Short mmCIF file of C-alpha atoms in Angstrom, two decimals:
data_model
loop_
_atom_site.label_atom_id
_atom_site.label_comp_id
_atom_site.label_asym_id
_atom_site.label_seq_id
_atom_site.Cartn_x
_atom_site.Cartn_y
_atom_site.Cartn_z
CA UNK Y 1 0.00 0.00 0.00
CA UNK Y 2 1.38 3.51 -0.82
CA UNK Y 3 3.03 4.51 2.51
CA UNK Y 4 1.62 7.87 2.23
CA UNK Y 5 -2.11 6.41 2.12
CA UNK Y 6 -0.44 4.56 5.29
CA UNK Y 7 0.34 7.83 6.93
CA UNK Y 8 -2.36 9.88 5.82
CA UNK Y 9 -5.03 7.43 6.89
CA UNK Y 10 -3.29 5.85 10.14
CA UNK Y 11 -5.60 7.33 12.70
CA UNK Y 12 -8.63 6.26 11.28
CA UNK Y 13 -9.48 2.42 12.54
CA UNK Y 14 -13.23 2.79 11.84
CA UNK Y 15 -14.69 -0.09 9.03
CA UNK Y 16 -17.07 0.91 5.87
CA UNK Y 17 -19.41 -1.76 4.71
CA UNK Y 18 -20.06 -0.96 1.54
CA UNK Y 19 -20.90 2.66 0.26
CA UNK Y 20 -22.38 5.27 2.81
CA UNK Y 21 -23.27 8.82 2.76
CA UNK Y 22 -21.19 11.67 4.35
CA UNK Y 23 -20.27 14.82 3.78
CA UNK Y 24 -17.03 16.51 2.30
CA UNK Y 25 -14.89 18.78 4.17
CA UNK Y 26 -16.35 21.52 1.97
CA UNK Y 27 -19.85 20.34 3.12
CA UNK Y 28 -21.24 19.22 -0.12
CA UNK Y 29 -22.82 15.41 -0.06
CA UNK Y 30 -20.46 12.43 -0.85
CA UNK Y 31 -20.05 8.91 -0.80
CA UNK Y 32 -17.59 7.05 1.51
CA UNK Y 33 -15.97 4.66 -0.82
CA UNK Y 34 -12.24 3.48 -1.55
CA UNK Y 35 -9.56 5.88 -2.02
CA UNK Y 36 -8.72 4.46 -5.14
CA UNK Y 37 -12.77 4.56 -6.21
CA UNK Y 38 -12.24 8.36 -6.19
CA UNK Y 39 -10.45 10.26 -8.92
CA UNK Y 40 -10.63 13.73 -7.13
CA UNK Y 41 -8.32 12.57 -4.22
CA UNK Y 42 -6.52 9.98 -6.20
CA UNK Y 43 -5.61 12.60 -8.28
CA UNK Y 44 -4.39 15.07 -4.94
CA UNK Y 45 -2.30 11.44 -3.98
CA UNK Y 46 -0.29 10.87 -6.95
CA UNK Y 47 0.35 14.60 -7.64
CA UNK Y 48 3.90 15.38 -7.82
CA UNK Y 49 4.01 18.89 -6.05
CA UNK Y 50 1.55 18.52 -3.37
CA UNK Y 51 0.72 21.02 -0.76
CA UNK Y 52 0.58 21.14 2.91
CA UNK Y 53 -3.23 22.01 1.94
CA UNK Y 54 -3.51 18.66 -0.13
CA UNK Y 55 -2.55 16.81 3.06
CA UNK Y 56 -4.88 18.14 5.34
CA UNK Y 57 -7.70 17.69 2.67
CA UNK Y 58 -7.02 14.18 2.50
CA UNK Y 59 -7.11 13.93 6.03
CA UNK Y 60 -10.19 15.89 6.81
CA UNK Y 61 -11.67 13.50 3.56
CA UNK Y 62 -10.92 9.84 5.75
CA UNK Y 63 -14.18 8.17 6.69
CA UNK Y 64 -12.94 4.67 7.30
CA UNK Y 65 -11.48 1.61 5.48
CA UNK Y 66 -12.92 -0.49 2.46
CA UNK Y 67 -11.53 -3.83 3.13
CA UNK Y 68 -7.67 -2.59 4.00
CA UNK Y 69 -8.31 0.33 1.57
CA UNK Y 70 -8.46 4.01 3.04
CA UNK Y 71 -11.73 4.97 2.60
CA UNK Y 72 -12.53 8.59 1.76
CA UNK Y 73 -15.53 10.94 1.50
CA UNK Y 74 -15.59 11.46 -2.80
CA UNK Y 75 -17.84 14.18 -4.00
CA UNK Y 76 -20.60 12.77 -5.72
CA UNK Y 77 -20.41 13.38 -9.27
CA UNK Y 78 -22.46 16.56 -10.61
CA UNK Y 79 -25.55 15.43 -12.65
CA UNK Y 80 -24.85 15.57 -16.38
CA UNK Y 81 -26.24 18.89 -17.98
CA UNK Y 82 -29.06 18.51 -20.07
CA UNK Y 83 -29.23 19.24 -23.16
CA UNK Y 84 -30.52 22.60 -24.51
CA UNK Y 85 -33.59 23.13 -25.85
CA UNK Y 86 -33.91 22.53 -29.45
CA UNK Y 87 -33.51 26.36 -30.62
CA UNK Y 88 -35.01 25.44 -34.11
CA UNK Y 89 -37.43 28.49 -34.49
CA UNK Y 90 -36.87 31.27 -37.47
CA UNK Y 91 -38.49 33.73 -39.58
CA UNK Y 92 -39.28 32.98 -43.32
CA UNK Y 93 -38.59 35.78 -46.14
CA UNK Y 94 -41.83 37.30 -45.30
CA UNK Y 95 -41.57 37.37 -41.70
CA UNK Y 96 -43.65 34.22 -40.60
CA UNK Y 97 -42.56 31.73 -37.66
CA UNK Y 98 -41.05 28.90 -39.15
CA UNK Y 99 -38.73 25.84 -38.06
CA UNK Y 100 -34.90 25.23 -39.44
CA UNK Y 101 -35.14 21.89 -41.07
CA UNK Y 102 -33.60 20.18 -43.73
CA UNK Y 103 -34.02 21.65 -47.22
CA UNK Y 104 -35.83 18.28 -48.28
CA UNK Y 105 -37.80 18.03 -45.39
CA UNK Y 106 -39.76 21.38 -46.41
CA UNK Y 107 -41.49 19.80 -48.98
CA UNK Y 108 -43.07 23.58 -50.68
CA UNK Y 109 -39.54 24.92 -50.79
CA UNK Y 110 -37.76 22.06 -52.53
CA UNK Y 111 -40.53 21.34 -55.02
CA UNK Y 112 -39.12 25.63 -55.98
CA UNK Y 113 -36.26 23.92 -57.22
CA UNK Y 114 -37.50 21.31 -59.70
CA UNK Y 115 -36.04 22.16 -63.22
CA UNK Y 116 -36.78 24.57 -65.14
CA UNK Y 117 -35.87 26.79 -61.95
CA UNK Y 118 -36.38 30.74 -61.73
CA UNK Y 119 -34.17 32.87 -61.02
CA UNK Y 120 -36.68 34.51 -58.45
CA UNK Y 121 -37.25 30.85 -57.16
CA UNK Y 122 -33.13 30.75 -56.32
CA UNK Y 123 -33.14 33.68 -54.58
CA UNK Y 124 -36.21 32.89 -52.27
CA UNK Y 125 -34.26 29.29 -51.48
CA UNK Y 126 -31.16 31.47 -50.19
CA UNK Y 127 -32.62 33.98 -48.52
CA UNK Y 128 -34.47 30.80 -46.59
CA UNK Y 129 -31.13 29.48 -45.35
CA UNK Y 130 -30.54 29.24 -41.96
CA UNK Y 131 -28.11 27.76 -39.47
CA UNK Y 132 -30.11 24.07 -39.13
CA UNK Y 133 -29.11 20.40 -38.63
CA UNK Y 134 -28.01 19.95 -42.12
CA UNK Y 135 -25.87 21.46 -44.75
CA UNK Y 136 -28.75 22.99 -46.35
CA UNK Y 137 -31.19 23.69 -44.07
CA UNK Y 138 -34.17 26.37 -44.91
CA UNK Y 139 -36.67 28.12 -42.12
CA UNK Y 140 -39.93 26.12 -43.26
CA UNK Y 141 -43.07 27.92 -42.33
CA UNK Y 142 -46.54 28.35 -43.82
CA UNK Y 143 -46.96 28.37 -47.44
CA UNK Y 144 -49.09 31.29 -47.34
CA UNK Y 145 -49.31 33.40 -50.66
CA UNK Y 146 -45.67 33.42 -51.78
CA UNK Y 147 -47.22 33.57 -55.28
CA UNK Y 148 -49.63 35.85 -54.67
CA UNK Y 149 -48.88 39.85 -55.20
CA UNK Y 150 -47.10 41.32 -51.99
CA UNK Y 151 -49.11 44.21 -51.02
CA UNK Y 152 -47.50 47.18 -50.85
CA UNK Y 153 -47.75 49.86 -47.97
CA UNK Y 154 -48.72 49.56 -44.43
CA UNK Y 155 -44.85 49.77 -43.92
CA UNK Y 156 -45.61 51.43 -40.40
CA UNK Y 157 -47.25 47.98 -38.94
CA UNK Y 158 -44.76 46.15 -40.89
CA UNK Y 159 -41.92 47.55 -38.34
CA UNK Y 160 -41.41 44.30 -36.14
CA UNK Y 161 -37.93 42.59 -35.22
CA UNK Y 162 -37.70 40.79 -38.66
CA UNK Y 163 -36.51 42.51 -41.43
CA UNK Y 164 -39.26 43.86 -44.11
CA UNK Y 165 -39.69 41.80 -47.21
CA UNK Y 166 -38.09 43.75 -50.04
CA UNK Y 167 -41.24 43.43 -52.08
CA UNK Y 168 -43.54 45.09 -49.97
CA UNK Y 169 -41.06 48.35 -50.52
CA UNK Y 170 -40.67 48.66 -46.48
CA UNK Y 171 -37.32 48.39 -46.59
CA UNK Y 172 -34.44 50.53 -48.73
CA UNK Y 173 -36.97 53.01 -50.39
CA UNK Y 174 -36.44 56.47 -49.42
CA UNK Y 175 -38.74 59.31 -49.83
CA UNK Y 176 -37.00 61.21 -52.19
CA UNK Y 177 -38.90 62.80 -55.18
CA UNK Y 178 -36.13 64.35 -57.50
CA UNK Y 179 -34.77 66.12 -54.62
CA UNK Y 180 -31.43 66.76 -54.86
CA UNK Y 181 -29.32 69.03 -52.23
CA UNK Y 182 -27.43 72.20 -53.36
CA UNK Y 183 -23.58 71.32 -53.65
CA UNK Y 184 -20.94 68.94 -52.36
CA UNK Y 185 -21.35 65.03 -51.16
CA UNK Y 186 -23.87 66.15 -48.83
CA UNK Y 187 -27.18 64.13 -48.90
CA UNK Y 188 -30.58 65.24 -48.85
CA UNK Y 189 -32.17 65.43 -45.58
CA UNK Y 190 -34.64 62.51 -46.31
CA UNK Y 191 -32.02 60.44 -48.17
CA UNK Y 192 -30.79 57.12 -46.41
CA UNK Y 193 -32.94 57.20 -44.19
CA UNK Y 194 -31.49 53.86 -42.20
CA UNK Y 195 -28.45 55.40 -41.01
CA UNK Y 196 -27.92 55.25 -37.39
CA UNK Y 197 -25.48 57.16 -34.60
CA UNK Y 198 -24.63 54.98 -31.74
CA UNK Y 199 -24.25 57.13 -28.60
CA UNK Y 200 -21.45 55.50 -26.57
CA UNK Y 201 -21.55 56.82 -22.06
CA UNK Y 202 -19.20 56.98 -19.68
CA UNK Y 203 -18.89 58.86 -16.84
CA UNK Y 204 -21.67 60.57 -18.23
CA UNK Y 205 -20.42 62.02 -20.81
CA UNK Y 206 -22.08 61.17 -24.58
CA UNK Y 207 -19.58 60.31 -27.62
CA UNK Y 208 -20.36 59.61 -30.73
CA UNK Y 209 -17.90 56.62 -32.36
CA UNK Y 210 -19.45 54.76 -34.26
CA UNK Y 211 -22.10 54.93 -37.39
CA UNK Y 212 -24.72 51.74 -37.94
CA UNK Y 213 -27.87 50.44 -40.49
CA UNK Y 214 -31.30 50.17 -39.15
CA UNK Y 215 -32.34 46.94 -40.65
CA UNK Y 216 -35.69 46.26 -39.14
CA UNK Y 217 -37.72 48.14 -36.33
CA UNK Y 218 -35.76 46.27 -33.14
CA UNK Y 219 -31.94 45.74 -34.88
CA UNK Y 220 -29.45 47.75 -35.86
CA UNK Y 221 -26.33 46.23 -38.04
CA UNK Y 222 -22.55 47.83 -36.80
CA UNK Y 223 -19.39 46.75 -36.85
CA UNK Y 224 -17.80 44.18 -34.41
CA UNK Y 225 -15.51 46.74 -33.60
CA UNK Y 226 -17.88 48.64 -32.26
CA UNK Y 227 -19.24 47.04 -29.35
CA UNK Y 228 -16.29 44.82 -28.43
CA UNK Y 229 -12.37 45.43 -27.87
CA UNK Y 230 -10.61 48.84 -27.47
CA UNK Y 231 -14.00 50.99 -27.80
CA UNK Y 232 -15.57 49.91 -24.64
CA UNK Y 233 -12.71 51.83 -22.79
CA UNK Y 234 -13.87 55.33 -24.01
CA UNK Y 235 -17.85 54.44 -23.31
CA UNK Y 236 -20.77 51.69 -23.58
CA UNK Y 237 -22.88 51.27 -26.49
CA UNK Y 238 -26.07 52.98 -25.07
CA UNK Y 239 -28.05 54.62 -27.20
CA UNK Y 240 -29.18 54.77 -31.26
CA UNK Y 241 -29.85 58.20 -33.21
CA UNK Y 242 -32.34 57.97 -35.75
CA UNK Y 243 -33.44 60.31 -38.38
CA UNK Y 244 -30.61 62.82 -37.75
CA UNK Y 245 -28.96 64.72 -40.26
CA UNK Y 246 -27.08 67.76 -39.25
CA UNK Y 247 -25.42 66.80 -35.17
CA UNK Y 248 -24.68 70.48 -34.71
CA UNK Y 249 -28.58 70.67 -34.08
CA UNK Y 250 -31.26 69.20 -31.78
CA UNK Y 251 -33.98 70.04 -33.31
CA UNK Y 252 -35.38 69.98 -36.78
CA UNK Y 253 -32.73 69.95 -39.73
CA UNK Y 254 -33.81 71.88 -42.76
CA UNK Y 255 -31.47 72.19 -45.90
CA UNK Y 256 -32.05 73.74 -49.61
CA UNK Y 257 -33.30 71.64 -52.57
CA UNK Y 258 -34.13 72.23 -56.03
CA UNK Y 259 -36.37 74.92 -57.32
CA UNK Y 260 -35.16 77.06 -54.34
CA UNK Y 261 -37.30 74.94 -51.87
CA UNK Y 262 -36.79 73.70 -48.34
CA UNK Y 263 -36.70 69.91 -46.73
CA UNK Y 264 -37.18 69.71 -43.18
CA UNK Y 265 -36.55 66.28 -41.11
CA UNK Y 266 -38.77 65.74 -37.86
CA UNK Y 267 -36.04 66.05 -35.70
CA UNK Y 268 -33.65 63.40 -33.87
CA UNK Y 269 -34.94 60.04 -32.16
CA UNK Y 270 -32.91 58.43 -29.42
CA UNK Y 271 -33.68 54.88 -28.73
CA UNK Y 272 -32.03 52.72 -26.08
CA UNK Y 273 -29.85 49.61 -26.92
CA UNK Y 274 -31.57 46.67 -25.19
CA UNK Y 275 -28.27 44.64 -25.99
CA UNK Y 276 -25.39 44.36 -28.53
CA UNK Y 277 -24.24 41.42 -29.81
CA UNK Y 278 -20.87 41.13 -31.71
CA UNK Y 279 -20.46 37.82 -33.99
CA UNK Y 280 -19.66 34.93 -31.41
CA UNK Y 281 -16.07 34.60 -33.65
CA UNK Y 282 -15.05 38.20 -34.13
CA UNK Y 283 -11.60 38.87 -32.29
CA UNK Y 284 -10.87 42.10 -31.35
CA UNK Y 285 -7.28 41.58 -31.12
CA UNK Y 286 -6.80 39.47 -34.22
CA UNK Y 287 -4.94 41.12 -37.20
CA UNK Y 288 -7.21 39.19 -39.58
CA UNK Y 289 -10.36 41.83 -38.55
CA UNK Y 290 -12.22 38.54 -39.49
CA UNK Y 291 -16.34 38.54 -38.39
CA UNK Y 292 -16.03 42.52 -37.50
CA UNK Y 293 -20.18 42.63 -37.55
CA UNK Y 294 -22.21 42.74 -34.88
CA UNK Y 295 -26.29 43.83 -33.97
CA UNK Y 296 -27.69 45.88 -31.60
CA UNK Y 297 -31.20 44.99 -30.30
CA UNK Y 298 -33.18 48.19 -29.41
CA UNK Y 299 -35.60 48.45 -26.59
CA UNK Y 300 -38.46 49.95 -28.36
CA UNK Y 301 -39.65 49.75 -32.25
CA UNK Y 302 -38.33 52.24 -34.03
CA UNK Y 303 -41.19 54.41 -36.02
CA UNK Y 304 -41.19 54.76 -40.16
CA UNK Y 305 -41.51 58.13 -41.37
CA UNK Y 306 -39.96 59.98 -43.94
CA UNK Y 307 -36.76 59.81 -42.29
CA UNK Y 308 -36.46 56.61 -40.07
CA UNK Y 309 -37.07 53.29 -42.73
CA UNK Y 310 -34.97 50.38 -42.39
CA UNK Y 311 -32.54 48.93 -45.44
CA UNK Y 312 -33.13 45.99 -46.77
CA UNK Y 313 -30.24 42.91 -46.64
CA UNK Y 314 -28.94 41.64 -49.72
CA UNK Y 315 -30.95 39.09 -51.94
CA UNK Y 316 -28.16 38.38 -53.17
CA UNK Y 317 -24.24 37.56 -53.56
CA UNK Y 318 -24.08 40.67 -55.81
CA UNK Y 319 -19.86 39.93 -55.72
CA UNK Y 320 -20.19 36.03 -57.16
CA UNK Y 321 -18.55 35.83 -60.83
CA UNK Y 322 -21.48 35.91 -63.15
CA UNK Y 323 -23.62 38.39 -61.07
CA UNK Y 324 -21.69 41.27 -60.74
CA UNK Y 325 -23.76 43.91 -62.50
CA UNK Y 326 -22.52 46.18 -64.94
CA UNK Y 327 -21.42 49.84 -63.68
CA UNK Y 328 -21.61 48.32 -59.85
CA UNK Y 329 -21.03 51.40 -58.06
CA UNK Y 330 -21.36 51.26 -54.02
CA UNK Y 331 -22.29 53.90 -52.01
CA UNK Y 332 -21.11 54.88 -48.36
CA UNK Y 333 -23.12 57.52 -46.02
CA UNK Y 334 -22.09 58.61 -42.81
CA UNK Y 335 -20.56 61.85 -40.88
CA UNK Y 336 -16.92 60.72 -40.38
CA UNK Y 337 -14.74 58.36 -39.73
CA UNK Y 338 -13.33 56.90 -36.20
CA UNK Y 339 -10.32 55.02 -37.39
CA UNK Y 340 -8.12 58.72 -38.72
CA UNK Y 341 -7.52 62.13 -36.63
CA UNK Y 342 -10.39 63.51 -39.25
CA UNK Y 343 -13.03 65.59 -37.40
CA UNK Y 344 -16.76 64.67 -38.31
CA UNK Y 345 -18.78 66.46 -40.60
CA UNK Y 346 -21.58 68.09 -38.91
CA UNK Y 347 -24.07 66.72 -41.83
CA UNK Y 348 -25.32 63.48 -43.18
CA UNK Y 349 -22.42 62.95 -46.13
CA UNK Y 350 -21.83 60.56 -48.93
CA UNK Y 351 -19.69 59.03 -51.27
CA UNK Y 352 -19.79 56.59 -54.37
CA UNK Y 353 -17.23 54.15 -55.01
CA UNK Y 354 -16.17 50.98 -57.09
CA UNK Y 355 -16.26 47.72 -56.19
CA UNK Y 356 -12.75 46.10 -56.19
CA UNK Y 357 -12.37 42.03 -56.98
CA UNK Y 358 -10.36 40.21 -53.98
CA UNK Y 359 -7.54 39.30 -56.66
CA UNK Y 360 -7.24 43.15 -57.09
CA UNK Y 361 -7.44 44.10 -53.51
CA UNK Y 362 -5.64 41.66 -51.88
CA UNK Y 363 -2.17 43.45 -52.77
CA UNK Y 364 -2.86 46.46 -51.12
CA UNK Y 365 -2.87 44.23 -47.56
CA UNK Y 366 -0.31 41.94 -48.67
CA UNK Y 367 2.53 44.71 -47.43
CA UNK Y 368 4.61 44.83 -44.30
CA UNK Y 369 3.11 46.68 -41.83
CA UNK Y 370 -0.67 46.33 -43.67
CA UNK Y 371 -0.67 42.17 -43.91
CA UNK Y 372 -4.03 41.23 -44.02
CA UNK Y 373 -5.40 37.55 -45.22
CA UNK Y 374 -8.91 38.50 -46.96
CA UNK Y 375 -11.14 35.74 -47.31
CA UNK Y 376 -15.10 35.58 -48.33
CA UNK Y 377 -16.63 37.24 -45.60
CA UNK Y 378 -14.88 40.44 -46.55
CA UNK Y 379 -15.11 42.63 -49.56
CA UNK Y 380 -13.42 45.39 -51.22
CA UNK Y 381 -14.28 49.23 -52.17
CA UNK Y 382 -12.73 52.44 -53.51
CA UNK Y 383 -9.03 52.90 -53.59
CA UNK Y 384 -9.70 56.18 -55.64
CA UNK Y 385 -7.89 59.27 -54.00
CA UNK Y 386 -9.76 61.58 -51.99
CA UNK Y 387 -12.76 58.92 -51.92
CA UNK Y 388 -12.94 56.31 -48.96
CA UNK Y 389 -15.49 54.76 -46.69
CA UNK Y 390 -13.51 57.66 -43.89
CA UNK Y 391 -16.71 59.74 -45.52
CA UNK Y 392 -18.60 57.11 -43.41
CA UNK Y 393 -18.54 56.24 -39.96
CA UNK Y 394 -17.05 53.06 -38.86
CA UNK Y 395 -19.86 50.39 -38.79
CA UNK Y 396 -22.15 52.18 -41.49
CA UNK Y 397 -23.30 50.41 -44.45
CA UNK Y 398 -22.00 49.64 -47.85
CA UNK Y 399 -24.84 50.12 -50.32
CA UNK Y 400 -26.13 48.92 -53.20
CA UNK Y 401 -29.20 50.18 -55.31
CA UNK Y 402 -30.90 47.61 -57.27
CA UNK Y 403 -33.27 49.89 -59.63
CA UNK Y 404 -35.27 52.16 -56.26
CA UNK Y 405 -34.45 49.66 -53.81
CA UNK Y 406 -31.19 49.44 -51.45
CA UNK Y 407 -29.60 47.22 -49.90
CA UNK Y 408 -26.79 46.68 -47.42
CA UNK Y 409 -23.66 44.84 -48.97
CA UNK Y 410 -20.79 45.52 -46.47
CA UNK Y 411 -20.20 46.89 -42.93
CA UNK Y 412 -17.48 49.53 -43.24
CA UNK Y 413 -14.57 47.19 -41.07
CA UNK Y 414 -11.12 48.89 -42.00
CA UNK Y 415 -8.78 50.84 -44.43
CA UNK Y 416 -5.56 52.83 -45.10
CA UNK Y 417 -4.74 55.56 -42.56
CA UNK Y 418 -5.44 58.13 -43.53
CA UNK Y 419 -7.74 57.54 -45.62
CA UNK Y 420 -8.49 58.05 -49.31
CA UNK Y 421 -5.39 56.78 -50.65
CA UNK Y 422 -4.48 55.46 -54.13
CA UNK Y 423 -5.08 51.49 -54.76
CA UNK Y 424 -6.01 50.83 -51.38
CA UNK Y 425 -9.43 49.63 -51.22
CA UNK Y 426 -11.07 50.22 -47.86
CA UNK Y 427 -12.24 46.53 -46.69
CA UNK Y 428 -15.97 45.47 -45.86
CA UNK Y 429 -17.52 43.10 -44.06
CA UNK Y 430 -19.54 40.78 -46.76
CA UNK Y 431 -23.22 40.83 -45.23
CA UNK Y 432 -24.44 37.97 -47.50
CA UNK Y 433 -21.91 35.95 -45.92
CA UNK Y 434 -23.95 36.71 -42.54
CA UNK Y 435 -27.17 36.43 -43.38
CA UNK Y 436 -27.69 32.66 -41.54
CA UNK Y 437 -26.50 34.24 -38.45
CA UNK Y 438 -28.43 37.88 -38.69
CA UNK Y 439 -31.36 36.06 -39.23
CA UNK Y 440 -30.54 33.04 -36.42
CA UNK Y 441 -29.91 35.91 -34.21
CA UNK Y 442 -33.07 38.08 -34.50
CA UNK Y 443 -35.75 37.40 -31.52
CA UNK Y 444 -39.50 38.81 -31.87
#
């Protein structure tokens, strides 16, 4: 027998027939059972640098011999955790409850992909996806009247957590009519209408750091950047501007249009941030800037007006070879940029820039000092001098307008310092790539 079992254990004399209960030194229940039965304190036994602690635990463990074992007081092994709930809820294209099954299990979505298949049948399928238990796994819900027109309107009860079906033109439809502001890259008051200020607080004392996209009437898409890593030391994520144009004013912001007339917003809305919720694999610390997305989830429903509408997501991989559309010009919107020295602009500003292929931008962060691995959920934009996402706050959305309709492509992530420079793309992060986990994300 191990002699310092022997000497650990000598005092005890009393006998154990078979198991009994008893209680640990730390007072949780246990089982009085061989020494050797019990991993715990087998483990504090054959460990190399024990303590004078480890003794006395050993000692204060003895309960009696099993057989001419030392018998010991083992902590009775925690219950196994169940398992969580199935989390297999999700929100169809047009904003019904669904479940995230199997694509072949949904038997109305697969029968959309029988040959000859539409192109509007495709998209549907993908924007369906969601993260399931296999490969391709679709949120199933009611069939409803997917065929059927989509009526359009009503886009004020249509504000609920989910984002707005494109169709119904709730979503990335501003209420421009022709009017176009007097001079510069500023925008018109009433033009994209989804961009958001996040107020960041500490000490009590209001900053303004990062820009955002409203994308339905409870979420807000950022960056990662935003609400995780080196930002939290200069304040908390705590509040959401909406409808603002001009942040030199609180009240209503009026600026010249065409035909020497006048457009007036209704004035900035604040609405708290219930919660913010960077990707689960964003790094802040990583050079890669890899996942730099995140949501915010607002405590109340925002309102659609004139000057507060959400954005719709992509319907599609707009970057894939084949659908890249002729003349693709992006468009960034914001009042300034937090990664340069540059001060804000006062007013809503914007910018229009080219997209740039990964073989073309990849280069540019290929250097020392600027090495940068790009992969698919990233894309590229600008690299024209004098034009950058820095026109843009950090977190603000890349846009694309298909015919009247926008939608969000990228997240502005990171670029050159300063900004603006020749052949160096500013970098994005790729929204389609996120859509399973936007949309897995998103509670009523």
């Amino acid at each position: 027998m191990n002699l310092l079992i022997v000497a650990v254990f000598a005092a005890c004399c009393c006998l154990v027939h078979g198991q009994s209960g008893c209680r640990t030194p730390s007072g949780e229940d246990g089982e009085c059972i061989s020494v050797y039965k019990c991993q715990p304190l087998l483990a504090l036994i054959n460990k190399k640098d024990r303590t004078s602690q480890d003794v006395n635990l050993l000692k204060q463990s003895q309960c009696g011999y099993e057989g001419n074992a030392p018998a010991v007081c083992c902590p009775k092994p925690a219950p196994p955790k169940p398992d969580p709930p199935k989390q297999d809820g999700c929100y169809t294209p047009e904003g019904a409850l669904g479940r995230c099954i199997g694509l072949y299990s949904c038997p109305h979505i697969a029968n959309m992909l029988k040959p000859p298949v539409p192109s509007e049948n495709i998209q549907y399928v993908q924007k369906s996806k969601c993260e399931g238990p296999e490969q391709y796994s679709v949120c199933c819900g009611p069939v409803g009247n997917r065929n059927k027109d989509v009526v359009v309107g009503n886009c004020a009860n249509r504000m609920t957590a989910f984002p707005p079906d494109p169709r119904t033109e709730c979503c990335g439809v501003d209420s421009r009519v022709g009017n176009k502001i007097v001079g510069g890259n500023a925008t018109t008051v009433d033009q994209y209408p989804w961009l958001v200020m996040i107020e960041y607080v500490k000490l009590g004392v209001t900053k303004l750091l990062c820009g955002g996209v409203l994308i339905s009437g409870r979420y807000v898409l950022t960056a990662g950047h935003c609400v995780a890593g080196q930002v939290l030391d200069v304040g908390t994520p705590k509040r959401v501007r909406l409808g603002e144009y001009d942040i030199s004013n609180e009240g209503q912001d009026c600026a010249p249009v065409e035909a020497n007339g006048e457009d007036c917003t209704d004035g900035v809305t604040r609405i708290a941030i219930e919660k913010f919720i960077p990707h689960p694999q964003y790094n802040p610390v990583s050079p890669q800037k890899r996942h730099d997305i995140a949501l915010l989830r607002l405590k109340e429903t925002a309102p659609f007006t004139d000057f507060i509408r959400p954005i719709c997501l992509p319907t599609r991989d707009w970057t894939s070879p084949g659908s890249i559309p002729s003349n693709f010009t992006l468009y960034a919107a914001g009042w300034g940029a937090v990664s340069t020295r540059q001060s804000y602009s006062n007013v809503k500003l914007h910018v229009d820039l080219p997209y740039v292929p990964p073989e073309m931008c990849q280069p540019a962060y290929s250097l020392p000092g600027r090495s940068v691995n790009l992969w698919a959920g990233q894309l590229c934009a600008g690299g024209i001098n004098g034009k950058d996402s820095c026109k843009g706050d950090s977190g603000g959305p890349l846009m694309y307008e298909d015919g009247r309709t926008y939608e969000v492509i990228g997240i502005v992530s990171f670029g050159p310092v300063p900004c603006g420079m020749e052949g160096i793309p500013g970098v994005y992060s790729k929204v389609y790539e996120y859509l399973d986990w936007i949309r897995s994300t998103i509670v009523p």
